Each structure stands twice: as structure tokens, then as C-alpha cells.
Tab-separated table of C-alpha atoms in Angstrom:
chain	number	residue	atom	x	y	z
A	20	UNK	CA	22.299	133.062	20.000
A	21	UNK	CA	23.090	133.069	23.420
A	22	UNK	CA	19.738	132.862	26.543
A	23	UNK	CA	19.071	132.759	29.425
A	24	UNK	CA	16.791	131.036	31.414
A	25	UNK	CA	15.212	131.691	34.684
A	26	UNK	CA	12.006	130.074	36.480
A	27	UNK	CA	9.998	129.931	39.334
A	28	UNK	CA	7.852	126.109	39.464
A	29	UNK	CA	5.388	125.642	42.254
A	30	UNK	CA	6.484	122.277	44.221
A	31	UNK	CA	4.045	122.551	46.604
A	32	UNK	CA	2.681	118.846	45.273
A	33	UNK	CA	4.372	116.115	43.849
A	34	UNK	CA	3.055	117.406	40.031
A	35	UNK	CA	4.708	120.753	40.806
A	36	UNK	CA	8.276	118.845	41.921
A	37	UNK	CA	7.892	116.488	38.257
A	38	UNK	CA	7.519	119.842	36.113
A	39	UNK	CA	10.702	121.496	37.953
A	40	UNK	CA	12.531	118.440	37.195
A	41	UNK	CA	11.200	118.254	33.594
A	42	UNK	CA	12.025	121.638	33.430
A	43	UNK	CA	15.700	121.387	34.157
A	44	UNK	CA	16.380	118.249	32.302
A	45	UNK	CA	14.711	120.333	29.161
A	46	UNK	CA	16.948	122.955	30.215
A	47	UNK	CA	20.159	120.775	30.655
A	48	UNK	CA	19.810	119.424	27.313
A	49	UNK	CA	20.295	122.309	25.581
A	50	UNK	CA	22.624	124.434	28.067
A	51	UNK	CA	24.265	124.869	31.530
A	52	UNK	CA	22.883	124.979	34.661
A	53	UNK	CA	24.222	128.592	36.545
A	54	UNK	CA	21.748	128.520	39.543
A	55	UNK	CA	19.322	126.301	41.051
A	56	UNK	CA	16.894	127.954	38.489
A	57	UNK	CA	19.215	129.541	35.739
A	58	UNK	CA	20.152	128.229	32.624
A	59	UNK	CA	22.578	129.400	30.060
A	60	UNK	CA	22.286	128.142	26.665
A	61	UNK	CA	23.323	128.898	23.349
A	62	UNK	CA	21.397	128.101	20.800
A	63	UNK	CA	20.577	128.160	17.251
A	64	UNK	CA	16.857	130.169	16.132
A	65	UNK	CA	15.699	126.190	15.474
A	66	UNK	CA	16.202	125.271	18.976
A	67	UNK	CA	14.839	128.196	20.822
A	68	UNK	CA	11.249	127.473	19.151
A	69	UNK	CA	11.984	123.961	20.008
A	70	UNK	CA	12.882	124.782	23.569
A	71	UNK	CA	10.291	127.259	24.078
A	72	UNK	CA	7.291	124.930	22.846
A	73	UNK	CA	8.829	122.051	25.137
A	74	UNK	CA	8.660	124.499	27.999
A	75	UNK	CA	5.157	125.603	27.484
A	76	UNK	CA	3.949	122.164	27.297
A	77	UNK	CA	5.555	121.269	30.583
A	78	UNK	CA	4.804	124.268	32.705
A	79	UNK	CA	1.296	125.093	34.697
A	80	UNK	CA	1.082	128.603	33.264
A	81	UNK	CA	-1.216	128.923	35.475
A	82	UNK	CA	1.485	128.952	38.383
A	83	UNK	CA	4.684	128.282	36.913
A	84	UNK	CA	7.023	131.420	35.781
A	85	UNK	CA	9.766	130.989	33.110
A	86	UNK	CA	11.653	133.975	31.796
A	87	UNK	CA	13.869	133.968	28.535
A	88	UNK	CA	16.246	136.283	28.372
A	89	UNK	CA	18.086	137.137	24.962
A	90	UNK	CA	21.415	137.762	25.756
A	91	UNK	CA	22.877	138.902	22.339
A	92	UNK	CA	26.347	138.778	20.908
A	93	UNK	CA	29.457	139.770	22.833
A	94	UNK	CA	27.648	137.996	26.027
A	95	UNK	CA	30.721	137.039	27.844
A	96	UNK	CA	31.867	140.549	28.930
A	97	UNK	CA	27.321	140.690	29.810
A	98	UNK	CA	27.933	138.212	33.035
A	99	UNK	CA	29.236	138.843	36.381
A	100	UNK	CA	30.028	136.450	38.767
A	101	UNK	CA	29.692	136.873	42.452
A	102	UNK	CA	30.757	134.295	44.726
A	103	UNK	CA	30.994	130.519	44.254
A	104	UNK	CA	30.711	129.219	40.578
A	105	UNK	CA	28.201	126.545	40.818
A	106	UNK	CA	27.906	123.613	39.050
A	107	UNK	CA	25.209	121.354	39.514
A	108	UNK	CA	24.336	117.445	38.877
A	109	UNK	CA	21.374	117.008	36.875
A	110	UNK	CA	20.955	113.654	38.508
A	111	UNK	CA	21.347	114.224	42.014
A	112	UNK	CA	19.068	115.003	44.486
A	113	UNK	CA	15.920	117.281	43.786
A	114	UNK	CA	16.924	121.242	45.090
A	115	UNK	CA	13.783	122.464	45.792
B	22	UNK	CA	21.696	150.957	32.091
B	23	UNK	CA	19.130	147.721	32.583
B	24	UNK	CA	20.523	144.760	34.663
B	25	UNK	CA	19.439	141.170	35.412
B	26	UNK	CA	20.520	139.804	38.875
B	27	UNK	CA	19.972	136.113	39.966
B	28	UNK	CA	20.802	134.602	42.952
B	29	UNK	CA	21.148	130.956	44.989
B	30	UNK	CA	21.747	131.427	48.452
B	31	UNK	CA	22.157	128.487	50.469
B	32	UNK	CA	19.880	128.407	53.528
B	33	UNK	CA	20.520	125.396	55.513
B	34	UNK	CA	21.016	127.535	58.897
B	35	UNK	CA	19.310	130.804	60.619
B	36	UNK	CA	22.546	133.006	58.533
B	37	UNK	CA	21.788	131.981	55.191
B	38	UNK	CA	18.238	132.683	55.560
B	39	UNK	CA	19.206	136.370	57.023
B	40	UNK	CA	21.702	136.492	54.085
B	41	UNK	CA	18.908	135.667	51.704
B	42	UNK	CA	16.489	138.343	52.996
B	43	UNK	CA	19.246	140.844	52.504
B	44	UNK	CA	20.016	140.109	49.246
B	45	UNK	CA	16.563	140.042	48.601
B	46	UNK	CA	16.098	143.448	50.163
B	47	UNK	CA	18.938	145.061	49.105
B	48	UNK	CA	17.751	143.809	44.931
B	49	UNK	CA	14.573	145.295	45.885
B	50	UNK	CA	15.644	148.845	46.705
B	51	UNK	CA	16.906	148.984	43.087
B	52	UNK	CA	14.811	146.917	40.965
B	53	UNK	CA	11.943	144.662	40.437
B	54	UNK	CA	11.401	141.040	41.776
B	55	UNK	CA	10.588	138.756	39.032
B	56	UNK	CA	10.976	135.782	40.325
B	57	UNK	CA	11.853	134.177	43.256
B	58	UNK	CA	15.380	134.820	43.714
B	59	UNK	CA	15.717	137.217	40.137
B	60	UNK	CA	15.604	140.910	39.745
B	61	UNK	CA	15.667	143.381	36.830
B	62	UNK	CA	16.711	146.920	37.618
B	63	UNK	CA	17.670	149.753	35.973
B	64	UNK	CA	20.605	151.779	37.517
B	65	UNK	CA	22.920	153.983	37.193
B	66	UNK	CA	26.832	153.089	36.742
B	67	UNK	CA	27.203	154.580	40.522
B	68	UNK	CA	24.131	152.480	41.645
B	69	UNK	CA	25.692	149.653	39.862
B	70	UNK	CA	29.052	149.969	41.979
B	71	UNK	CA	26.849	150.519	44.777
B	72	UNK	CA	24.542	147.345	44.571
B	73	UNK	CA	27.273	145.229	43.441
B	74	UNK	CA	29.642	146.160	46.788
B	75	UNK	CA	26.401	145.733	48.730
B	76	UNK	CA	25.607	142.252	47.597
B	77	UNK	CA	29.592	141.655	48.092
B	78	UNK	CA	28.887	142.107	51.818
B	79	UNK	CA	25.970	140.645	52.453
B	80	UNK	CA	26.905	136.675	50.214
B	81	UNK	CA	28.959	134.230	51.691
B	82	UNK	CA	31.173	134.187	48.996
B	83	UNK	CA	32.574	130.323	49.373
B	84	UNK	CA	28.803	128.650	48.686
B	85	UNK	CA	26.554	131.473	47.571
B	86	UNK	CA	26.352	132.554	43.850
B	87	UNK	CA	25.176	135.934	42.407
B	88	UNK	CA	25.629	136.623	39.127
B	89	UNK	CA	24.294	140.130	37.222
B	90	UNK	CA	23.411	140.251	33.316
B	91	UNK	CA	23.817	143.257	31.905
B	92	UNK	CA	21.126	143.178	29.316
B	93	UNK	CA	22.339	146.432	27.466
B	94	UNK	CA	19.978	148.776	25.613
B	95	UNK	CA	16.317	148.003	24.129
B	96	UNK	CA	16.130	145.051	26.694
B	97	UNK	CA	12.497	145.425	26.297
B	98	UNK	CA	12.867	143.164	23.024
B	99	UNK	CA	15.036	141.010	24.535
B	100	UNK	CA	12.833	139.059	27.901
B	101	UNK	CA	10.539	136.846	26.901
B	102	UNK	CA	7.765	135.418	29.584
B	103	UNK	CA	6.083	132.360	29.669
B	104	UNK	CA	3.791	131.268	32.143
B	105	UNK	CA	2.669	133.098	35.210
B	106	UNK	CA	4.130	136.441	35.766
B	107	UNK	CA	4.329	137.325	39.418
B	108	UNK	CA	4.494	140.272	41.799
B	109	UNK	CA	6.281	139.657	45.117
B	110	UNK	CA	5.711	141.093	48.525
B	111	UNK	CA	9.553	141.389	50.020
B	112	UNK	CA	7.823	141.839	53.584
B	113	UNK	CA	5.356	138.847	52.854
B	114	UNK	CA	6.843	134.921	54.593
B	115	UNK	CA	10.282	134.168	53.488
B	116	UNK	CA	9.980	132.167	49.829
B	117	UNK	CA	12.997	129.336	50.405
């Protein structure tokens, strides 16, 4: 199954900045980065409650929004691109 | 028909930031802010043509990305949150 995901981490102190970088990396390990924030993965049912219990454990829920968005079959005529294709480096420096 | 539009616009100067509060703006008069630089909206195929030549106008097309998800029908089943939900305030300070 194909998802998306989007989320908001607050980085306003250095724990916020460690769960948006744990948060990508979880993110990058199981799909592609779209956006400074978006994900697109596909994934098997396994993997989503994988994914989804590794997120919940990293985020504050408290402050932190994350948004999973099932995308269905027959996704690829589902996306429109505006713009510059991004691709982004995992490794580089923190976008905040 | 219920869309999903995300969003990285790159601020580094006084023109990105205007460009982001346009987007922003322009998202809002159509849909809901869900996140910091996501919106779900339900529109019309004219307000779809609209928004979509809007936003066209408004990105710098060689380093900002936009990309809309057309989540289909009975999208309701289909967005899962986790974590915080959260209400914006388009006229609040600029969220970068």
C-alpha cells in the first residue's frame, strides 16, 4: 500500500530538533523524502504497524503532529507536482 | 472532490517569505491548515483549476515544490493522525 507522510515537530529545543531527525531517518527507511516534511512510502500492512508504533514512540504527542495518509491503488495518476522535484540528503544538514 | 496540498518554500530572502504567506493564504481560502505547510480542501474541479493556476503564480518554480494528492472519495477512512492535531491562525507570526 502506498502513504503518505506529513509532520509538524516542535524544534524549539534541542529534544524537539533529535525527534525531527529521528523522525525522518524512521521515515527514510521505509520511503522517500518529497518535502522537508513529506514522505512517500510504500509499504506492506506489516510495516505500516511497524512504522506507526516507531513514530508514536518518537514523537511528543503532546506537541508533535504526524499525519498518515492512505493513498490507495492507482496512486501515481493521485500526485501532482508543482515546481522543483526535490530530493533531499538524509545526512546533510538539519532543515529546520 | 477532497485534495491534499503540501508545500516547501524556500525562504532564505524577504520574496520567499512573501511567496510563502501567499501560498499559505491562497491554501487557506480553499481548505484547512493541518500542518505547517499542508492543507486538505475540498473543491470543486473549477476550484481545482483555479487553486492550482494560483499557486502556479505565486511559487518560484526553479526551488519551490508543491505537490497536491488527490485523496479521492471516502478520504475520511483514509488520514490517520498521530500526535497533536493543530489549528492555525494564517494572520498569527509567520511559522518558517
Amino acid at each position: 500500500m502506498y502513504i503518505l507522510i506529513t509532520y509538524d515537530v516542535v524544534t524549539e529545543d534541542k529534544a524537539g530538533q533529535r525527534r525531527l531527525r529521528r523522525v525522518a531517518r524512521a521515515c527514510e527507511n521505509i520511503g522517500q523524502r518529497v518535502q522537508n516534511s513529506v514522505f512517500e512510502c510504500e509499504v506492506s500492512p506489516a510495516q505500516l504497524v511497524d512504522i506507526r508504533s516507531k513514530l508514536l514512540k518518537i514523537i511528543d504527542q503532546d506537541s508533535d503532529s504526524l499525519r498518515i495518509y492512505h493513498m490507495g491503488s492507482n496512486w501515481h495518476h493521485k500526485i501532482e507536482q508543482l515546481g522543483k522535484e526535490k530530493s533531499y540528503d538524509i545526512s546533510g544538514p538539519l532543515i529546520i
